[in-house]
Tab-separated table of C-alpha atoms in Angstrom:
chain	number	residue	atom	x	y	z
A	1	UNK	CA	72.933	14.007	64.907
A	2	UNK	CA	76.100	12.292	66.120
A	3	UNK	CA	76.265	8.625	65.145
A	4	UNK	CA	77.326	6.433	68.096
A	5	UNK	CA	80.642	4.651	67.721
A	6	UNK	CA	79.201	1.290	68.620
A	7	UNK	CA	75.470	1.373	67.908
A	8	UNK	CA	73.518	-1.494	69.469
A	9	UNK	CA	70.284	-2.671	67.913
A	10	UNK	CA	67.293	-3.197	70.193
A	11	UNK	CA	67.264	-6.896	69.236
A	12	UNK	CA	70.927	-7.329	70.216
A	13	UNK	CA	70.435	-5.261	73.346
A	14	UNK	CA	67.463	-7.276	74.569
A	15	UNK	CA	69.224	-10.540	73.682
A	16	UNK	CA	72.252	-9.503	75.732
A	17	UNK	CA	70.020	-8.439	78.599
A	18	UNK	CA	68.217	-11.767	78.636
A	19	UNK	CA	71.577	-13.546	78.685
A	20	UNK	CA	72.717	-11.434	81.606
A	21	UNK	CA	69.508	-12.241	83.493
A	22	UNK	CA	70.057	-15.956	82.951
A	23	UNK	CA	73.630	-15.720	84.199
A	24	UNK	CA	72.399	-13.977	87.328
A	25	UNK	CA	69.817	-16.670	87.957
A	26	UNK	CA	66.947	-14.293	87.231
A	27	UNK	CA	65.733	-15.667	83.928
A	28	UNK	CA	63.030	-18.289	83.986
A	29	UNK	CA	59.969	-18.668	81.803
A	30	UNK	CA	59.370	-15.795	79.407
A	31	UNK	CA	56.700	-14.234	81.628
A	32	UNK	CA	58.674	-14.453	84.875
A	33	UNK	CA	59.697	-11.246	86.627
A	34	UNK	CA	63.247	-9.969	86.401
A	35	UNK	CA	65.000	-7.370	88.515
A	36	UNK	CA	66.124	-4.000	87.195
A	37	UNK	CA	69.925	-4.020	87.726
A	38	UNK	CA	69.952	-0.252	88.360
A	39	UNK	CA	67.080	0.190	90.840
A	40	UNK	CA	66.761	-3.345	92.199
A	41	UNK	CA	63.010	-3.194	91.600
A	42	UNK	CA	60.921	-5.959	89.999
A	43	UNK	CA	60.312	-5.503	86.285
A	44	UNK	CA	57.165	-6.389	84.423
A	45	UNK	CA	56.975	-6.483	80.647
A	46	UNK	CA	59.270	-7.885	77.986
A	47	UNK	CA	61.672	-10.540	79.211
A	48	UNK	CA	65.186	-9.487	80.139
A	49	UNK	CA	66.531	-6.018	80.775
A	50	UNK	CA	65.818	-2.797	78.927
A	51	UNK	CA	66.819	0.820	78.947
A	52	UNK	CA	65.156	2.792	81.761
A	53	UNK	CA	61.545	3.696	80.970
A	54	UNK	CA	61.565	1.676	77.732
A	55	UNK	CA	59.229	-1.292	77.519
A	56	UNK	CA	59.146	-2.196	81.207
A	57	UNK	CA	57.288	-1.098	84.305
A	58	UNK	CA	59.037	-0.985	87.671
A	59	UNK	CA	57.109	-1.621	90.868
A	60	UNK	CA	58.130	-0.795	94.424
A	61	UNK	CA	56.668	-3.669	96.444
A	62	UNK	CA	56.717	-1.580	99.631
A	63	UNK	CA	54.550	1.173	98.167
A	64	UNK	CA	51.018	1.488	96.845
A	65	UNK	CA	51.542	1.522	93.075
A	66	UNK	CA	47.895	1.748	92.032
A	67	UNK	CA	46.897	4.526	89.675
A	68	UNK	CA	46.301	7.495	91.942
A	69	UNK	CA	42.985	9.014	90.874
A	70	UNK	CA	41.374	9.953	94.191
A	71	UNK	CA	43.856	12.775	94.952
A	72	UNK	CA	44.019	14.003	91.359
A	73	UNK	CA	42.522	17.502	91.643
A	74	UNK	CA	42.983	21.113	90.544
A	75	UNK	CA	45.439	23.331	92.409
A	76	UNK	CA	45.904	27.081	92.862
A	77	UNK	CA	49.346	28.348	91.832
A	78	UNK	CA	49.723	30.982	94.563
A	79	UNK	CA	50.768	28.694	97.459
A	80	UNK	CA	53.698	27.480	95.328
A	81	UNK	CA	54.925	30.412	93.174
A	82	UNK	CA	55.358	34.118	93.867
A	83	UNK	CA	54.727	34.994	90.192
A	84	UNK	CA	53.845	33.199	86.954
A	85	UNK	CA	56.698	34.744	84.955
A	86	UNK	CA	57.420	32.439	81.987
A	87	UNK	CA	54.668	30.123	83.199
A	88	UNK	CA	54.890	27.544	85.972
A	89	UNK	CA	54.825	23.769	86.388
A	90	UNK	CA	54.026	22.030	89.665
A	91	UNK	CA	54.738	18.289	89.881
A	92	UNK	CA	52.971	16.675	92.841
A	93	UNK	CA	54.717	13.366	93.482
A	94	UNK	CA	52.043	12.231	95.947
A	95	UNK	CA	49.110	12.606	93.563
A	96	UNK	CA	51.348	11.832	90.553
A	97	UNK	CA	50.063	14.864	88.713
A	98	UNK	CA	51.572	17.777	86.784
A	99	UNK	CA	49.942	21.213	86.875
A	100	UNK	CA	50.725	23.984	84.380
A	101	UNK	CA	49.731	27.655	84.535
A	102	UNK	CA	50.471	30.106	81.727
A	103	UNK	CA	52.040	33.461	82.530
A	104	UNK	CA	48.837	35.349	81.729
A	105	UNK	CA	46.715	32.820	83.697
A	106	UNK	CA	44.542	32.039	80.665
A	107	UNK	CA	45.718	28.414	80.444
A	108	UNK	CA	45.627	25.773	83.171
A	109	UNK	CA	46.429	22.128	82.488
A	110	UNK	CA	46.394	19.059	84.732
A	111	UNK	CA	48.105	15.873	83.529
A	112	UNK	CA	48.674	12.446	85.107
A	113	UNK	CA	52.338	11.443	85.353
A	114	UNK	CA	54.734	8.676	86.231
A	115	UNK	CA	57.062	9.409	89.142
A	116	UNK	CA	60.347	7.922	90.446
A	117	UNK	CA	60.109	4.384	91.731
A	118	UNK	CA	62.082	4.906	94.943
A	119	UNK	CA	63.153	7.720	97.312
A	120	UNK	CA	66.824	7.518	96.319
A	121	UNK	CA	65.873	8.327	92.705
A	122	UNK	CA	63.560	11.187	93.691
A	123	UNK	CA	64.533	14.851	93.672
A	124	UNK	CA	62.326	17.700	94.898
A	125	UNK	CA	62.620	21.483	94.884
A	126	UNK	CA	62.770	24.317	92.365
A	127	UNK	CA	64.266	24.160	88.905
A	128	UNK	CA	63.356	25.419	85.419
A	129	UNK	CA	63.228	24.355	81.802
A	130	UNK	CA	66.561	24.969	80.083
A	131	UNK	CA	66.058	23.055	76.818
A	132	UNK	CA	63.186	21.686	74.704
A	133	UNK	CA	63.614	18.784	72.284
A	134	UNK	CA	61.158	17.289	69.813
A	135	UNK	CA	62.118	13.716	68.918
A	136	UNK	CA	64.706	13.327	71.690
A	137	UNK	CA	67.483	10.756	71.683
A	138	UNK	CA	68.559	8.985	74.878
A	139	UNK	CA	71.880	7.966	76.426
A	140	UNK	CA	72.481	6.355	79.836
A	141	UNK	CA	74.039	8.432	82.583
A	142	UNK	CA	77.622	7.506	83.539
A	143	UNK	CA	76.291	5.831	86.693
A	144	UNK	CA	73.792	3.776	84.693
A	145	UNK	CA	76.466	2.745	82.210
A	146	UNK	CA	78.860	1.770	84.988
A	147	UNK	CA	76.232	-0.424	86.610
A	148	UNK	CA	74.980	-1.815	83.302
A	149	UNK	CA	77.769	-1.841	80.677
A	150	UNK	CA	75.607	-3.940	78.335
A	151	UNK	CA	73.167	-1.046	77.866
A	152	UNK	CA	73.472	0.828	74.568
A	153	UNK	CA	75.432	4.065	74.515
A	154	UNK	CA	72.740	5.734	72.450
A	155	UNK	CA	69.072	5.215	71.538
A	156	UNK	CA	67.854	7.356	68.611
A	157	UNK	CA	64.402	8.942	68.398
A	158	UNK	CA	61.611	6.465	67.758
A	159	UNK	CA	59.231	4.000	69.425
A	160	UNK	CA	62.031	2.390	71.468
A	161	UNK	CA	63.234	5.687	72.921
A	162	UNK	CA	62.520	6.034	76.664
A	163	UNK	CA	61.900	9.793	76.338
A	164	UNK	CA	58.883	9.439	74.044
A	165	UNK	CA	58.113	12.088	71.447
A	166	UNK	CA	59.106	15.275	73.314
A	167	UNK	CA	61.332	16.139	76.282
A	168	UNK	CA	61.891	19.162	78.508
A	169	UNK	CA	65.388	19.407	80.021
A	170	UNK	CA	65.513	20.722	83.601
A	171	UNK	CA	68.430	22.615	85.151
A	172	UNK	CA	69.159	19.534	87.290
A	173	UNK	CA	71.576	17.314	85.386
A	174	UNK	CA	69.945	14.207	83.854
A	175	UNK	CA	66.412	15.198	84.951
A	176	UNK	CA	63.664	15.563	82.346
A	177	UNK	CA	59.929	15.903	81.925
A	178	UNK	CA	59.240	13.716	78.913
A	179	UNK	CA	56.799	11.494	77.088
A	180	UNK	CA	56.654	7.731	77.157
A	181	UNK	CA	55.551	5.128	74.648
A	182	UNK	CA	54.754	2.756	77.539
A	183	UNK	CA	51.383	4.029	78.732
A	184	UNK	CA	51.304	1.539	81.648
A	185	UNK	CA	53.755	3.760	83.481
A	186	UNK	CA	51.472	6.771	83.859
A	187	UNK	CA	49.951	7.118	87.313
A	188	UNK	CA	52.568	4.826	88.840
A	189	UNK	CA	55.944	4.866	90.553
A	190	UNK	CA	57.729	3.656	87.470
A	191	UNK	CA	60.657	5.910	86.475
A	192	UNK	CA	64.362	6.188	87.266
A	193	UNK	CA	64.020	9.824	88.312
A	194	UNK	CA	62.298	11.681	85.486
A	195	UNK	CA	58.656	12.705	85.232
A	196	UNK	CA	56.766	10.954	82.420
A	197	UNK	CA	53.586	11.963	80.584
A	198	UNK	CA	51.470	10.427	77.858
A	199	UNK	CA	52.914	11.468	74.499
A	200	UNK	CA	49.793	13.477	73.629
A	201	UNK	CA	50.139	15.387	76.908
A	202	UNK	CA	53.869	16.112	76.657
A	203	UNK	CA	53.214	17.535	73.183
A	204	UNK	CA	50.684	19.961	74.684
A	205	UNK	CA	53.061	20.901	77.491
A	206	UNK	CA	55.947	21.286	75.030
A	207	UNK	CA	53.896	23.794	73.007
A	208	UNK	CA	52.822	25.734	76.114
A	209	UNK	CA	56.190	26.060	77.856
A	210	UNK	CA	59.303	28.089	77.091
A	211	UNK	CA	62.927	28.228	78.153
A	212	UNK	CA	62.778	29.582	81.702
A	213	UNK	CA	59.396	28.140	82.653
A	214	UNK	CA	59.447	27.608	86.411
A	215	UNK	CA	59.268	24.029	87.746
A	216	UNK	CA	58.607	22.892	91.309
A	217	UNK	CA	58.592	19.236	92.405
A	218	UNK	CA	56.959	18.509	95.769
């Protein structure tokens, strides 16, 4: 593991974020809402800023952010994939659900997910798993760092990591299917682009998938 040149502790990071919020006129009482400087969406959770998907829930006030249970149902793979070679994952952004089929069709899984908070952070189409990591670390994208220079350059594995316990890298740069320690996010529009699962579910998916597993986001 590469040690960051200027590691920032979570305490220092949150302190700096709170200070930035106060300077911007956003800080008030400890329970008041702040605004995510990257997405512009209201934040709910710990006071001040935080790394994306770590300790805060983002809400799009123009959308229905209730947990979407009514449209959470089983799907057939055939309308979406021509074969099940290497297995297949379908992420339905409308129902906020992830479907997995094994190559031999003996395993089918359906998991609730978090989805991107706004259209500009949402990507759809076909991709595949190119890397699997247990205990992932996290680093902000160059765009995130440019917008928020106070964010840490690196967050090691652990309870403060926004990628949870396991992560699946997609062929799209910076896009992941990963776990989250913040269970409030699941079933909501609450991410900066990635697809989040409960940690117990991403562990199951991690064990079932392989490099080359097909992924379709609709």
